[in-house]
């Protein structure tokens, strides 16, 4: 098992100023603390839709890498997205799931199928070009740079510890300021 | 809130609707199949290179995809059935309404009787569509006859100009 913070720090070392990153829920707060950037796309509007927003961004901006940092509870709410992404097959989409086995933002309750669900297996069967699963931080650190250099869509399952129930201020995530900053950064070509 | 009564009687020509869609600058059609629009719209759209058809598994996925495209300045149309609209209410609430995004939806009214206003349909699922959209402050337009087809382009242009969602209700099967 890995700690989410450690994984995100390792990932952040390979993210460029041109990349779009879509982190969800608790991961979003950790990510914007590690890597604040206007091309962080924080407002997904409804649970489970981050990867769908990501697919739209990947189609709309094929010149940019789009990095989705999904949650396991979120992904369970929109499993069809795996099939859609598998069919559309955008080469610039990288879909991570932070698998901690619980709804961390909603009280820490376990997800259905905890420890039995095979997210990487779902993605493989749905047609992602490549699928990876990591539970060892050192191996993840060694391989993530090369994975992000490959054509997508690629699915990366990160087996992480739960950080425990979280109380966060979501007004920053859902606020108009974050969306406007993203829009301006994207349109200005950053 | 805008509301328009459908024209009576004159049927709908699918090719004219598709012409309005393309003239509106729509580059992507995102769809879950709907029997009302299956033959007259979706099947011919699937043959076109532009707009590009993206087939999705569930309608709320399409809300997210259209949102991502909107941020990129790319126009999209979500082509679904009214049951899918009802299933996607939370996504429409959160993404389209609360974030003020131009999510354009073309919605087939499954089993609505021709020339009957949606809220006068015998079908409960059809009757509730317009009141729900009004409660959500989502503008909509009835597309019942060929005289209504020019509404499509102006509704899409208005949605993008004002950055707000719009729903185009297809009241009968286009030819």
Short mmCIF file of C-alpha atoms in Angstrom, two decimals:
data_model
loop_
_atom_site.label_atom_id
_atom_site.label_comp_id
_atom_site.label_asym_id
_atom_site.label_seq_id
_atom_site.Cartn_x
_atom_site.Cartn_y
_atom_site.Cartn_z
CA UNK A 1 0.00 0.00 0.00
CA UNK A 2 1.12 3.53 -0.77
CA UNK A 3 0.27 6.92 0.66
CA UNK A 4 -1.65 9.17 -1.73
CA UNK A 5 0.57 12.17 -1.03
CA UNK A 6 3.68 10.22 -1.98
CA UNK A 7 2.11 9.03 -5.21
CA UNK A 8 0.97 12.52 -6.15
CA UNK A 9 4.41 13.99 -5.43
CA UNK A 10 5.99 11.33 -7.65
CA UNK A 11 3.46 12.05 -10.40
CA UNK A 12 3.86 15.82 -10.13
CA UNK A 13 7.53 15.54 -11.08
CA UNK A 14 6.42 14.38 -14.54
CA UNK A 15 3.62 16.89 -15.14
CA UNK A 16 4.43 19.82 -17.42
CA UNK A 17 2.91 23.29 -17.64
CA UNK A 18 0.99 22.17 -20.73
CA UNK A 19 -0.79 19.26 -19.04
CA UNK A 20 -4.39 19.35 -17.84
CA UNK A 21 -5.03 17.55 -14.54
CA UNK A 22 -8.48 16.58 -13.19
CA UNK A 23 -8.26 15.48 -9.55
CA UNK A 24 -11.40 14.50 -7.61
CA UNK A 25 -12.53 14.98 -4.01
CA UNK A 26 -9.82 14.41 -1.35
CA UNK A 27 -7.22 13.90 -4.05
CA UNK A 28 -8.04 17.35 -5.41
CA UNK A 29 -7.09 19.04 -2.14
CA UNK A 30 -3.83 17.10 -1.88
CA UNK A 31 -3.03 17.73 -5.53
CA UNK A 32 -3.55 21.49 -5.51
CA UNK A 33 -1.37 21.72 -2.41
CA UNK A 34 1.41 19.79 -4.17
CA UNK A 35 0.99 21.31 -7.62
CA UNK A 36 -1.11 24.47 -7.78
CA UNK A 37 -1.68 25.38 -11.43
CA UNK A 38 -4.46 27.04 -13.43
CA UNK A 39 -4.73 23.97 -15.67
CA UNK A 40 -5.98 21.93 -12.72
CA UNK A 41 -9.61 21.21 -13.67
CA UNK A 42 -11.38 20.94 -10.33
CA UNK A 43 -15.11 21.39 -10.99
CA UNK A 44 -16.79 18.20 -12.14
CA UNK A 45 -20.30 19.05 -11.04
CA UNK A 46 -21.45 15.55 -10.18
CA UNK A 47 -19.69 12.56 -8.63
CA UNK A 48 -18.21 10.15 -11.11
CA UNK A 49 -17.95 12.46 -14.09
CA UNK A 50 -14.30 13.49 -13.93
CA UNK A 51 -13.18 11.00 -16.56
CA UNK A 52 -16.02 12.10 -18.83
CA UNK A 53 -14.93 15.74 -18.53
CA UNK A 54 -11.43 14.45 -19.21
CA UNK A 55 -12.55 12.68 -22.36
CA UNK A 56 -14.14 15.90 -23.60
CA UNK A 57 -10.95 17.82 -22.89
CA UNK A 58 -8.83 15.15 -24.56
CA UNK A 59 -11.01 15.32 -27.67
CA UNK A 60 -11.09 19.09 -27.65
CA UNK A 61 -7.36 19.56 -27.09
CA UNK A 62 -5.52 16.64 -28.67
CA UNK A 63 -2.30 18.65 -28.34
CA UNK A 64 -2.38 18.32 -24.54
CA UNK A 65 -2.00 15.44 -22.13
CA UNK A 66 -5.09 15.03 -19.96
CA UNK A 67 -4.51 13.39 -16.58
CA UNK A 68 -7.58 12.20 -14.65
CA UNK A 69 -7.02 11.45 -10.95
CA UNK A 70 -10.20 9.51 -10.20
CA UNK A 71 -11.41 7.91 -6.98
CA UNK A 72 -12.58 4.33 -6.67
CA UNK A 73 -16.02 5.32 -5.38
CA UNK A 74 -16.28 7.91 -8.13
CA UNK A 75 -15.32 5.44 -10.83
CA UNK A 76 -17.85 2.92 -9.57
CA UNK A 77 -20.52 5.54 -10.12
CA UNK A 78 -19.63 5.83 -13.81
CA UNK A 79 -18.15 2.51 -14.92
CA UNK A 80 -19.51 2.95 -18.43
CA UNK A 81 -16.91 5.67 -18.90
CA UNK A 82 -14.27 2.95 -19.20
CA UNK A 83 -16.04 1.46 -22.20
CA UNK A 84 -16.60 4.85 -23.81
CA UNK A 85 -12.95 5.85 -23.36
CA UNK A 86 -11.84 2.45 -24.61
CA UNK A 87 -13.83 2.93 -27.81
CA UNK A 88 -12.89 6.56 -28.43
CA UNK A 89 -9.28 5.75 -27.53
CA UNK A 90 -7.83 9.26 -27.12
CA UNK A 91 -4.03 8.92 -27.20
CA UNK A 92 -3.62 11.86 -24.81
CA UNK A 93 -5.76 10.56 -21.92
CA UNK A 94 -4.24 9.04 -18.77
CA UNK A 95 -6.75 7.74 -16.25
CA UNK A 96 -5.53 7.15 -12.70
CA UNK A 97 -7.71 5.75 -9.93
CA UNK A 98 -6.67 6.27 -6.32
CA UNK A 99 -7.99 3.03 -4.86
CA UNK A 100 -8.37 3.34 -1.11
CA UNK A 101 -11.48 1.18 -0.79
CA UNK A 102 -13.69 3.84 0.73
CA UNK A 103 -15.73 6.97 0.19
CA UNK A 104 -13.19 9.15 1.96
CA UNK A 105 -15.04 12.41 1.34
CA UNK A 106 -18.34 11.00 2.59
CA UNK A 107 -17.46 9.56 5.98
CA UNK A 108 -14.95 6.87 5.07
CA UNK A 109 -17.51 4.15 4.42
CA UNK A 110 -16.28 1.17 2.39
CA UNK A 111 -17.03 0.97 -1.31
CA UNK A 112 -19.07 -2.02 -2.52
CA UNK A 113 -16.74 -4.84 -3.46
CA UNK A 114 -13.83 -3.43 -1.52
CA UNK A 115 -10.69 -5.52 -2.11
CA UNK A 116 -12.58 -7.74 -4.55
CA UNK A 117 -13.20 -5.30 -7.39
CA UNK A 118 -10.50 -5.37 -10.08
CA UNK A 119 -10.39 -1.87 -11.54
CA UNK A 120 -7.41 -2.64 -13.75
CA UNK A 121 -9.27 -5.68 -15.04
CA UNK A 122 -12.29 -3.50 -15.84
CA UNK A 123 -10.12 -1.08 -17.80
CA UNK A 124 -8.29 -3.84 -19.64
CA UNK A 125 -11.56 -5.47 -20.66
CA UNK A 126 -12.95 -2.09 -21.73
CA UNK A 127 -10.18 -1.62 -24.26
CA UNK A 128 -7.65 0.78 -22.73
CA UNK A 129 -4.42 0.58 -24.69
CA UNK A 130 -2.40 -0.19 -21.56
CA UNK A 131 -3.21 -0.88 -17.92
CA UNK A 132 -0.96 -0.72 -14.87
CA UNK A 133 -1.48 -1.32 -11.15
CA UNK A 134 0.90 -0.21 -8.41
CA UNK A 135 1.09 -0.93 -4.71
CA UNK A 136 4.81 -0.19 -4.27
CA UNK A 137 5.89 3.44 -4.35
CA UNK A 138 9.42 2.79 -5.58
CA UNK A 139 8.20 0.83 -8.58
CA UNK A 140 5.64 3.52 -9.33
CA UNK A 141 8.34 6.21 -9.15
CA UNK A 142 10.53 4.21 -11.50
CA UNK A 143 7.85 3.59 -14.12
CA UNK A 144 5.50 6.55 -14.17
CA UNK A 145 7.68 8.74 -16.40
CA UNK A 146 7.82 6.12 -19.12
CA UNK A 147 4.10 5.41 -18.84
CA UNK A 148 3.24 9.07 -19.37
CA UNK A 149 5.41 9.07 -22.50
CA UNK A 150 3.32 6.31 -24.11
CA UNK A 151 0.19 6.88 -26.18
CA UNK A 152 -3.08 6.49 -24.31
CA UNK A 153 -5.61 5.77 -23.23
CA UNK A 154 -3.76 4.32 -20.26
CA UNK A 155 -5.28 3.28 -16.95
CA UNK A 156 -3.19 3.35 -13.77
CA UNK A 157 -4.55 1.83 -10.56
CA UNK A 158 -2.83 3.20 -7.44
CA UNK A 159 -3.40 1.02 -4.37
CA UNK A 160 -3.31 3.54 -1.53
CA UNK A 161 -4.09 3.77 2.16
CA UNK A 162 -7.13 5.70 3.23
CA UNK A 163 -6.33 9.02 4.82
CA UNK A 164 -9.39 8.66 7.04
CA UNK A 165 -12.62 10.65 6.95
CA UNK A 166 -12.02 14.12 5.54
CA UNK A 167 -13.74 17.43 6.23
CA UNK A 168 -12.87 19.79 3.38
CA UNK A 169 -14.04 23.15 2.15
CA UNK A 170 -15.42 22.38 -1.28
CA UNK A 171 -16.30 25.96 -2.09
CA UNK A 172 -12.83 26.37 -3.59
CA UNK A 173 -13.31 23.32 -5.79
CA UNK A 174 -16.74 24.33 -7.04
CA UNK A 175 -16.14 28.07 -7.09
CA UNK A 176 -16.39 30.11 -10.25
CA UNK A 177 -12.87 31.47 -9.72
CA UNK A 178 -11.21 28.08 -10.29
CA UNK A 179 -13.25 27.48 -13.44
CA UNK A 180 -12.50 30.92 -14.85
CA UNK A 181 -8.79 30.54 -14.14
CA UNK A 182 -8.84 27.21 -15.96
CA UNK A 183 -10.72 28.64 -18.93
CA UNK A 184 -8.33 31.56 -19.27
CA UNK A 185 -5.26 29.35 -18.98
CA UNK A 186 -6.58 26.89 -21.54
CA UNK A 187 -7.57 29.55 -24.05
CA UNK A 188 -4.33 31.46 -23.61
CA UNK A 189 -2.48 28.32 -24.68
CA UNK A 190 -0.55 27.78 -21.47
CA UNK B 1 -37.12 30.96 -19.59
CA UNK B 2 -38.22 30.51 -23.16
CA UNK B 3 -41.02 28.33 -24.28
CA UNK B 4 -42.50 27.78 -27.73
CA UNK B 5 -45.55 25.85 -28.83
CA UNK B 6 -44.85 23.32 -31.54
CA UNK B 7 -46.20 23.83 -35.04
CA UNK B 8 -49.00 21.52 -35.98
CA UNK B 9 -49.02 18.80 -38.45
CA UNK B 10 -46.15 19.09 -40.87
CA UNK B 11 -43.86 16.31 -39.77
CA UNK B 12 -40.13 16.60 -39.33
CA UNK B 13 -37.49 16.07 -41.99
CA UNK B 14 -34.36 14.59 -40.45
CA UNK B 15 -32.01 15.97 -43.08
CA UNK B 16 -33.20 19.49 -42.31
CA UNK B 17 -32.54 19.00 -38.61
CA UNK B 18 -29.07 17.67 -39.37
CA UNK B 19 -28.51 20.67 -41.62
CA UNK B 20 -29.32 22.98 -38.71
CA UNK B 21 -27.02 21.03 -36.42
CA UNK B 22 -24.08 21.33 -38.79
CA UNK B 23 -24.87 24.96 -39.59
CA UNK B 24 -24.68 25.64 -35.85
CA UNK B 25 -21.03 24.65 -35.80
CA UNK B 26 -21.59 21.42 -33.91
CA UNK B 27 -18.41 19.34 -34.19
CA UNK B 28 -19.39 16.45 -31.93
CA UNK B 29 -22.66 14.60 -31.40
CA UNK B 30 -22.63 12.61 -28.17
CA UNK B 31 -25.39 10.04 -27.97
CA UNK B 32 -27.21 7.20 -26.32
CA UNK B 33 -29.71 5.84 -28.89
CA UNK B 34 -33.32 7.00 -28.68
CA UNK B 35 -36.07 5.38 -30.70
CA UNK B 36 -37.70 8.71 -31.63
CA UNK B 37 -34.53 9.99 -33.29
CA UNK B 38 -32.89 6.67 -34.18
CA UNK B 39 -33.62 6.45 -37.90
CA UNK B 40 -34.13 10.07 -38.87
CA UNK B 41 -31.17 11.56 -36.97
CA UNK B 42 -28.74 9.20 -35.27
CA UNK B 43 -28.31 6.72 -38.10
CA UNK B 44 -27.57 9.36 -40.77
CA UNK B 45 -25.38 11.31 -38.33
CA UNK B 46 -23.35 8.16 -37.77
CA UNK B 47 -22.47 8.20 -41.46
CA UNK B 48 -20.96 11.68 -41.34
CA UNK B 49 -17.36 12.53 -40.64
CA UNK B 50 -18.40 15.86 -39.16
CA UNK B 51 -19.92 16.13 -36.66
CA UNK B 52 -18.07 13.24 -35.11
CA UNK B 53 -20.34 10.80 -33.29
CA UNK B 54 -19.28 9.76 -29.79
CA UNK B 55 -21.33 6.84 -28.49
CA UNK B 56 -21.63 6.83 -24.70
CA UNK B 57 -22.96 4.24 -22.27
CA UNK B 58 -25.05 6.62 -20.17
CA UNK B 59 -26.39 10.10 -20.72
CA UNK B 60 -24.68 11.82 -17.80
CA UNK B 61 -21.33 10.80 -19.25
CA UNK B 62 -22.31 12.95 -22.19
CA UNK B 63 -22.89 15.96 -19.96
CA UNK B 64 -19.30 15.70 -18.77
CA UNK B 65 -17.90 15.17 -22.26
CA UNK B 66 -19.79 18.17 -23.63
CA UNK B 67 -18.53 20.27 -20.71
CA UNK B 68 -14.92 19.38 -21.41
CA UNK B 69 -15.41 20.22 -25.08
CA UNK B 70 -17.06 23.52 -24.18
CA UNK B 71 -14.01 24.64 -22.22
CA UNK B 72 -11.97 23.95 -25.35
CA UNK B 73 -14.28 26.12 -27.46
CA UNK B 74 -15.60 23.07 -29.34
CA UNK B 75 -19.34 22.77 -29.91
CA UNK B 76 -21.21 19.57 -29.09
CA UNK B 77 -24.77 18.27 -29.05
CA UNK B 78 -26.03 15.58 -26.68
CA UNK B 79 -28.62 13.45 -28.52
CA UNK B 80 -30.64 11.37 -26.06
CA UNK B 81 -34.09 10.19 -25.01
CA UNK B 82 -36.17 11.96 -22.38
CA UNK B 83 -35.66 9.04 -20.01
CA UNK B 84 -31.95 9.75 -20.19
CA UNK B 85 -32.58 13.42 -19.53
CA UNK B 86 -34.50 12.46 -16.39
CA UNK B 87 -31.70 10.13 -15.36
CA UNK B 88 -29.13 12.93 -15.79
CA UNK B 89 -30.83 15.63 -13.76
CA UNK B 90 -28.06 15.87 -11.16
CA UNK B 91 -25.38 16.20 -13.83
CA UNK B 92 -27.41 18.85 -15.63
CA UNK B 93 -27.92 20.63 -12.30
CA UNK B 94 -24.26 20.55 -11.31
CA UNK B 95 -22.45 20.88 -14.61
CA UNK B 96 -24.77 22.75 -16.95
CA UNK B 97 -26.80 24.99 -14.64
CA UNK B 98 -24.60 25.71 -11.63
CA UNK B 99 -21.45 26.05 -13.75
CA UNK B 100 -23.27 27.99 -16.50
CA UNK B 101 -22.03 25.86 -19.37
CA UNK B 102 -23.51 25.67 -22.88
CA UNK B 103 -24.65 22.05 -22.76
CA UNK B 104 -26.97 21.60 -25.74
CA UNK B 105 -29.32 18.63 -25.55
CA UNK B 106 -31.59 17.25 -28.29
CA UNK B 107 -34.10 15.01 -26.57
CA UNK B 108 -36.51 12.56 -28.16
CA UNK B 109 -39.86 12.41 -26.38
CA UNK B 110 -40.44 8.67 -26.38
CA UNK B 111 -44.07 7.75 -27.09
CA UNK B 112 -45.34 11.33 -27.18
CA UNK B 113 -48.42 11.54 -29.34
CA UNK B 114 -47.86 13.64 -32.55
CA UNK B 115 -49.30 17.17 -32.40
CA UNK B 116 -50.01 16.86 -28.67
CA UNK B 117 -48.17 19.28 -26.42
CA UNK B 118 -45.74 17.40 -24.16
CA UNK B 119 -47.46 18.49 -20.97
CA UNK B 120 -50.77 17.20 -22.35
CA UNK B 121 -49.38 13.78 -23.25
CA UNK B 122 -50.97 10.69 -21.76
CA UNK B 123 -47.46 9.54 -20.89
CA UNK B 124 -46.47 10.58 -17.37
CA UNK B 125 -42.77 10.54 -18.26
CA UNK B 126 -43.39 12.97 -21.12
CA UNK B 127 -45.73 15.26 -19.16
CA UNK B 128 -43.19 15.97 -16.45
CA UNK B 129 -40.29 16.93 -18.71
CA UNK B 130 -41.14 20.59 -19.30
CA UNK B 131 -42.16 21.35 -15.70
CA UNK B 132 -38.88 19.84 -14.52
CA UNK B 133 -36.86 21.93 -16.98
CA UNK B 134 -38.74 25.04 -15.84
CA UNK B 135 -37.99 24.21 -12.20
CA UNK B 136 -34.31 23.92 -13.14
CA UNK B 137 -34.31 27.16 -15.15
CA UNK B 138 -33.20 25.29 -18.25
CA UNK B 139 -34.52 26.85 -21.48
CA UNK B 140 -36.21 24.48 -23.89
CA UNK B 141 -37.88 24.50 -27.29
CA UNK B 142 -40.44 22.14 -28.78
CA UNK B 143 -39.48 20.80 -32.20
CA UNK B 144 -42.72 19.27 -33.43
CA UNK B 145 -42.96 20.27 -37.09
CA UNK B 146 -40.71 21.57 -39.84
CA UNK B 147 -41.67 25.14 -38.97
CA UNK B 148 -39.86 24.63 -35.66
CA UNK B 149 -36.57 23.52 -37.20
CA UNK B 150 -35.08 27.04 -37.50
CA UNK B 151 -35.31 27.26 -33.70
CA UNK B 152 -32.50 24.75 -33.45
CA UNK B 153 -29.73 26.96 -34.75
CA UNK B 154 -30.82 30.04 -32.86
CA UNK B 155 -31.16 28.03 -29.64
CA UNK B 156 -27.66 26.62 -29.98
CA UNK B 157 -26.18 30.01 -30.87
CA UNK B 158 -27.96 31.55 -27.88
CA UNK B 159 -26.70 28.82 -25.54
CA UNK B 160 -23.09 29.41 -26.54
CA UNK B 161 -23.42 33.18 -26.58
CA UNK B 162 -24.94 33.20 -23.08
CA UNK B 163 -23.08 30.13 -21.75
CA UNK B 164 -26.18 28.30 -20.57
CA UNK B 165 -27.77 24.92 -21.30
CA UNK B 166 -30.65 24.41 -23.71
CA UNK B 167 -32.94 21.49 -24.47
CA UNK B 168 -34.53 20.83 -27.87
CA UNK B 169 -37.49 18.50 -27.46
CA UNK B 170 -38.13 16.33 -30.52
CA UNK B 171 -41.83 15.58 -30.43
CA UNK B 172 -42.14 13.05 -33.25
CA UNK B 173 -39.99 10.75 -35.33
CA UNK B 174 -38.14 12.68 -38.06
CA UNK B 175 -38.33 11.12 -41.50
#
